[in-house]
Short mmCIF file of C-alpha atoms in Angstrom, two decimals:
data_model
loop_
_atom_site.label_atom_id
_atom_site.label_comp_id
_atom_site.label_asym_id
_atom_site.label_seq_id
_atom_site.Cartn_x
_atom_site.Cartn_y
_atom_site.Cartn_z
CA UNK A 1 -0.57 29.25 -25.51
CA UNK A 2 1.56 27.45 -28.15
CA UNK A 3 1.58 23.97 -28.87
CA UNK A 4 5.09 23.03 -30.48
CA UNK A 5 5.55 19.90 -31.73
CA UNK A 6 9.46 20.08 -32.91
CA UNK A 7 12.38 19.83 -30.39
CA UNK A 8 14.44 23.19 -32.51
CA UNK A 9 11.03 25.31 -32.07
CA UNK A 10 10.77 24.57 -28.53
CA UNK A 11 14.23 25.14 -27.93
CA UNK A 12 14.22 28.44 -30.25
CA UNK A 13 10.58 29.49 -27.99
CA UNK A 14 12.08 28.72 -24.83
CA UNK A 15 15.55 30.02 -25.22
CA UNK A 16 14.98 33.68 -24.42
CA UNK A 17 12.64 33.20 -21.77
CA UNK A 18 13.29 32.88 -17.91
CA UNK A 19 13.57 29.11 -16.92
CA UNK A 20 9.99 26.96 -17.10
CA UNK A 21 7.79 25.23 -14.53
CA UNK A 22 7.13 21.97 -16.26
CA UNK A 23 4.72 19.20 -16.19
CA UNK A 24 5.56 15.94 -17.86
CA UNK A 25 2.24 13.60 -18.93
CA UNK A 26 0.91 11.48 -21.56
CA UNK A 27 -2.15 12.89 -22.37
CA UNK A 28 -5.60 12.22 -22.00
CA UNK A 29 -5.92 14.38 -19.24
CA UNK A 30 -7.78 15.20 -16.14
CA UNK A 31 -8.21 17.50 -13.18
CA UNK A 32 -5.28 15.63 -11.53
CA UNK A 33 -3.20 16.59 -14.39
CA UNK A 34 -5.01 19.99 -14.74
CA UNK A 35 -4.07 20.55 -10.83
CA UNK A 36 -0.28 19.69 -11.38
CA UNK A 37 -0.35 22.68 -13.74
CA UNK A 38 -2.46 24.82 -11.30
CA UNK A 39 0.64 23.91 -9.05
CA UNK A 40 3.34 24.99 -11.51
CA UNK A 41 2.15 28.06 -12.05
CA UNK A 42 2.13 28.91 -8.40
CA UNK A 43 5.94 27.39 -8.28
CA UNK A 44 7.26 29.51 -11.43
CA UNK A 45 10.38 31.36 -10.97
CA UNK A 46 9.17 34.55 -11.88
CA UNK A 47 5.66 35.79 -13.31
CA UNK A 48 7.18 36.00 -16.92
CA UNK A 49 8.65 32.05 -16.27
CA UNK A 50 6.68 30.18 -18.92
CA UNK A 51 4.45 27.42 -17.84
CA UNK A 52 5.57 23.92 -20.38
CA UNK A 53 3.35 20.42 -20.43
CA UNK A 54 4.50 18.05 -22.52
CA UNK A 55 2.13 15.16 -24.15
CA UNK A 56 4.16 12.12 -24.93
CA UNK A 57 2.91 8.69 -24.89
CA UNK A 58 6.34 6.80 -24.28
CA UNK A 59 6.70 3.34 -25.97
CA UNK A 60 9.47 2.49 -23.64
CA UNK A 61 7.68 2.52 -20.45
CA UNK A 62 5.01 0.38 -21.92
CA UNK A 63 5.35 -3.73 -21.48
CA UNK A 64 4.52 -5.66 -24.35
CA UNK A 65 0.98 -6.78 -23.45
CA UNK A 66 0.23 -3.47 -22.11
CA UNK A 67 -1.85 -0.73 -23.36
CA UNK A 68 0.48 1.46 -25.95
CA UNK A 69 -1.31 0.92 -29.03
CA UNK A 70 -4.95 1.76 -27.65
CA UNK A 71 -3.80 4.79 -24.87
CA UNK A 72 -6.16 7.47 -25.55
CA UNK A 73 -4.90 10.05 -27.81
CA UNK A 74 -6.80 13.60 -27.21
CA UNK A 75 -4.77 16.16 -28.13
CA UNK A 76 -7.07 18.74 -29.37
CA UNK A 77 -8.91 18.52 -26.05
CA UNK A 78 -5.78 18.32 -23.83
CA UNK A 79 -4.61 21.28 -25.43
CA UNK A 80 -7.82 23.05 -24.55
CA UNK A 81 -7.76 21.99 -21.07
CA UNK A 82 -4.31 23.03 -20.47
CA UNK A 83 -4.81 26.71 -21.88
CA UNK A 84 -7.59 26.87 -19.21
CA UNK A 85 -5.29 26.13 -16.64
CA UNK A 86 -2.80 28.43 -17.34
CA UNK A 87 -0.34 26.54 -19.07
CA UNK A 88 1.60 28.78 -21.56
CA UNK A 89 3.61 25.91 -24.08
CA UNK A 90 2.66 22.57 -24.89
CA UNK A 91 5.57 20.50 -26.19
CA UNK A 92 3.78 17.33 -28.31
CA UNK A 93 6.58 15.62 -30.29
CA UNK A 94 5.84 12.84 -32.42
CA UNK A 95 7.58 9.53 -31.60
CA UNK A 96 10.15 10.47 -34.63
CA UNK A 97 10.99 13.41 -33.15
CA UNK A 98 11.76 12.16 -29.71
CA UNK A 99 13.34 9.17 -30.65
CA UNK A 100 14.82 9.96 -34.32
CA UNK A 101 17.18 6.69 -33.63
CA UNK A 102 16.91 4.03 -31.72
CA UNK A 103 16.85 4.65 -27.95
CA UNK A 104 19.83 2.52 -27.00
CA UNK A 105 21.29 4.88 -23.94
CA UNK A 106 18.65 4.81 -21.36
CA UNK A 107 18.61 5.63 -17.63
CA UNK A 108 19.12 2.06 -15.61
CA UNK A 109 17.56 3.17 -11.98
CA UNK A 110 18.64 1.36 -8.90
CA UNK A 111 17.07 -2.50 -8.58
CA UNK A 112 16.78 -1.67 -4.98
CA UNK A 113 14.18 0.96 -5.63
CA UNK A 114 12.95 -0.09 -9.26
CA UNK A 115 12.71 -3.23 -9.09
CA UNK A 116 10.01 -3.27 -6.20
CA UNK A 117 6.34 -2.40 -6.09
CA UNK A 118 5.74 -1.55 -9.87
CA UNK A 119 8.85 -2.61 -10.84
CA UNK A 120 8.30 -6.13 -10.27
CA UNK A 121 5.26 -6.18 -11.95
CA UNK A 122 6.27 -4.37 -14.70
CA UNK A 123 9.85 -5.07 -15.22
CA UNK A 124 12.02 -2.25 -17.36
CA UNK A 125 8.80 0.39 -16.41
CA UNK A 126 11.26 2.80 -14.58
CA UNK A 127 13.69 2.36 -17.19
CA UNK A 128 11.42 4.02 -19.76
CA UNK A 129 10.34 6.58 -17.22
CA UNK A 130 13.95 7.64 -16.29
CA UNK A 131 15.04 7.68 -20.13
CA UNK A 132 11.87 9.60 -21.28
CA UNK A 133 11.71 12.30 -17.80
CA UNK A 134 15.67 12.89 -18.04
CA UNK A 135 15.06 13.23 -22.25
CA UNK A 136 12.26 16.12 -21.67
CA UNK A 137 14.50 17.68 -19.39
CA UNK A 138 17.28 17.92 -21.49
CA UNK A 139 14.80 19.47 -23.85
CA UNK A 140 12.77 22.07 -21.75
CA UNK A 141 15.27 22.91 -19.26
CA UNK A 142 12.79 23.41 -16.59
CA UNK A 143 13.65 25.28 -13.07
CA UNK A 144 10.57 23.32 -11.58
CA UNK A 145 8.67 19.90 -12.62
CA UNK A 146 5.68 18.70 -11.16
CA UNK A 147 4.58 15.27 -10.37
CA UNK A 148 2.03 13.37 -8.86
CA UNK A 149 2.19 11.59 -5.77
CA UNK A 150 -0.73 9.32 -7.09
CA UNK A 151 2.64 7.42 -9.08
CA UNK A 152 4.63 7.42 -5.40
CA UNK A 153 7.20 5.35 -6.54
CA UNK A 154 7.83 7.01 -9.64
CA UNK A 155 8.31 10.21 -7.87
CA UNK A 156 10.69 8.91 -5.78
CA UNK A 157 12.46 7.41 -8.66
CA UNK A 158 12.44 10.77 -10.36
CA UNK A 159 13.75 12.24 -7.18
CA UNK A 160 17.11 10.12 -7.04
CA UNK A 161 17.72 10.54 -10.53
CA UNK A 162 17.41 14.15 -10.34
CA UNK A 163 19.96 14.40 -7.38
CA UNK A 164 22.11 11.61 -8.52
CA UNK A 165 22.58 13.75 -11.96
CA UNK A 166 22.52 17.02 -9.93
CA UNK A 167 20.03 18.55 -12.21
CA UNK A 168 19.44 22.01 -11.63
CA UNK A 169 15.75 20.79 -11.21
CA UNK A 170 13.50 21.01 -8.46
CA UNK A 171 11.19 18.28 -7.84
CA UNK A 172 7.44 18.69 -6.62
CA UNK A 173 5.31 16.29 -5.37
CA UNK A 174 1.57 16.95 -5.60
CA UNK A 175 -0.99 15.18 -3.95
CA UNK A 176 -3.41 12.71 -5.33
CA UNK A 177 -6.49 14.42 -6.75
CA UNK A 178 -9.62 12.11 -6.07
CA UNK A 179 -13.09 11.82 -7.10
CA UNK A 180 -16.11 12.56 -4.89
CA UNK A 181 -16.19 8.88 -3.57
CA UNK A 182 -12.77 8.47 -3.01
CA UNK A 183 -11.16 7.01 -6.44
CA UNK A 184 -8.00 8.49 -7.35
CA UNK A 185 -8.12 10.13 -10.83
CA UNK A 186 -6.46 8.22 -13.68
CA UNK A 187 -6.37 8.21 -17.35
CA UNK A 188 -7.14 4.49 -16.92
CA UNK A 189 -10.26 4.98 -15.00
CA UNK A 190 -11.73 5.83 -18.49
CA UNK A 191 -11.23 2.05 -19.43
CA UNK A 192 -13.91 0.89 -16.93
CA UNK A 193 -17.27 0.10 -17.14
CA UNK A 194 -19.83 1.40 -15.11
CA UNK A 195 -20.01 -1.34 -12.91
CA UNK A 196 -16.37 -1.49 -12.50
CA UNK A 197 -16.37 2.34 -12.12
CA UNK A 198 -18.84 2.21 -9.10
CA UNK A 199 -16.39 -1.31 -7.69
CA UNK A 200 -13.04 0.93 -8.29
CA UNK A 201 -13.22 2.89 -5.18
CA UNK A 202 -12.92 -0.63 -3.20
CA UNK A 203 -8.96 -0.22 -3.88
CA UNK A 204 -8.67 3.20 -1.84
CA UNK A 205 -10.96 1.13 1.26
CA UNK A 206 -8.76 -1.57 1.61
CA UNK A 207 -5.55 0.65 1.60
CA UNK A 208 -7.40 2.78 4.29
CA UNK A 209 -8.10 -0.71 5.87
CA UNK A 210 -5.01 -1.90 6.48
CA UNK A 211 -3.32 1.82 6.75
CA UNK A 212 -5.96 1.46 10.26
CA UNK A 213 -4.50 -1.92 11.22
CA UNK A 214 -1.16 -1.24 10.30
CA UNK A 215 0.52 -0.11 13.76
CA UNK A 216 -1.28 -2.26 15.64
CA UNK A 217 1.22 -4.68 17.11
CA UNK A 218 -1.65 -7.38 17.60
CA UNK A 219 -1.00 -9.32 14.07
CA UNK A 220 2.31 -9.41 11.56
CA UNK A 221 2.33 -6.97 8.79
CA UNK A 222 2.54 -9.93 6.59
CA UNK A 223 -1.01 -11.34 8.07
CA UNK A 224 -2.36 -7.32 7.46
CA UNK A 225 -1.05 -7.39 4.00
CA UNK A 226 -2.59 -10.76 3.12
CA UNK A 227 -5.88 -10.35 4.82
CA UNK A 228 -5.93 -6.48 2.40
CA UNK A 229 -5.38 -9.02 -0.41
CA UNK A 230 -7.88 -11.43 0.30
CA UNK A 231 -10.28 -8.54 0.61
CA UNK A 232 -10.10 -7.53 -2.96
CA UNK A 233 -10.11 -11.03 -4.70
CA UNK A 234 -13.28 -11.47 -2.39
CA UNK A 235 -14.92 -8.47 -4.45
CA UNK A 236 -13.38 -10.21 -7.65
CA UNK A 237 -10.08 -7.84 -8.01
CA UNK A 238 -6.62 -9.80 -8.68
CA UNK A 239 -3.71 -7.66 -6.71
CA UNK A 240 -0.45 -7.75 -7.52
CA UNK A 241 0.47 -6.08 -4.18
CA UNK A 242 -0.86 -3.86 -1.23
CA UNK A 243 1.76 -3.13 1.49
CA UNK A 244 3.47 -1.09 4.28
CA UNK A 245 6.53 0.24 3.05
CA UNK A 246 8.56 3.65 4.46
CA UNK A 247 8.03 6.75 2.80
CA UNK A 248 12.08 6.98 2.77
CA UNK A 249 13.17 4.27 0.80
CA UNK A 250 9.90 2.15 0.31
CA UNK A 251 11.51 -0.83 2.04
CA UNK A 252 9.10 -2.73 4.66
CA UNK A 253 9.21 -1.17 7.66
CA UNK A 254 10.78 -2.74 10.95
CA UNK A 255 8.14 -3.90 13.87
CA UNK A 256 9.18 -0.32 15.62
CA UNK A 257 9.06 1.17 12.68
CA UNK A 258 5.34 0.38 12.07
CA UNK A 259 4.03 0.47 15.27
CA UNK A 260 5.65 3.80 16.07
CA UNK A 261 5.63 7.26 14.79
CA UNK A 262 7.69 6.20 11.78
CA UNK A 263 6.62 7.88 8.01
CA UNK A 264 4.81 5.42 6.41
CA UNK A 265 2.97 4.53 3.51
CA UNK A 266 0.38 2.02 2.26
CA UNK A 267 0.68 1.34 -1.41
CA UNK A 268 -1.56 -0.97 -3.78
CA UNK A 269 -2.16 -1.84 -7.13
CA UNK A 270 -4.79 -4.61 -8.46
CA UNK A 271 -6.66 -5.16 -11.79
CA UNK A 272 -10.36 -4.80 -12.01
CA UNK A 273 -11.44 -6.67 -14.83
CA UNK A 274 -8.98 -5.83 -17.83
CA UNK A 275 -8.18 -2.46 -16.12
CA UNK A 276 -5.05 -2.06 -13.73
CA UNK A 277 -5.11 0.89 -10.69
CA UNK A 278 -2.95 1.94 -8.27
CA UNK A 279 -3.01 4.01 -4.95
CA UNK A 280 -1.61 5.14 -1.75
CA UNK A 281 -2.52 6.85 1.47
CA UNK A 282 0.43 8.58 3.26
CA UNK A 283 0.60 7.30 7.10
#
């Protein structure tokens, strides 16, 4: 497996090869990331098409008070894991390589999709995500790109961006990988203390209860969501949102949609101690 740090070398290496299957990451990898690589191996256009992963901690998607500086950089370990998962090439640029000058041209996703949920609590987050993903797409020129469904809203934003820019890239959403107790795997789980790690599964449990109750017309959706947030607060969490939305556009469903068979999703974000966790469940 090759590890490439420069854009020039990346383009020279990929130029003579079939279109890649691509997995963009910020490193500090876990089994969830590796499952995306396994999916990319299955999705590549031909047996000789390369599977490419990127490792880049993108400053543009972090707010000033967030964990950019302390986000774990574990390149040597990540490279070993990617090699074992079937990755052919790792693109691991430093910040000066990917942003050789201030990135003043940015991708601004539509507010209706990007300023709700995660975007409400992390303003500018999806601008940073779209900008770096579009730039990486231009660097790698993949035919397929694989993203995890744990970042449900992010996947929708990237799908919409790819469609609107008519990029010849198939976006694949891969199911969330979970620990044995149901906690969604996340690089930020490593911030949790042992006690917090035991408690962290409560987020998924509360989302399950919200999902089970959501289609019952007996109480309003707002009451159901408020109860879910109260349940977490009683356990010492600080919820940002626990909500039921349509899968298609992440807007609130009508009562007919909620109580019928419309495809819906429950999504949650909450802080446990100093660690912010997100999760979702499709209905």
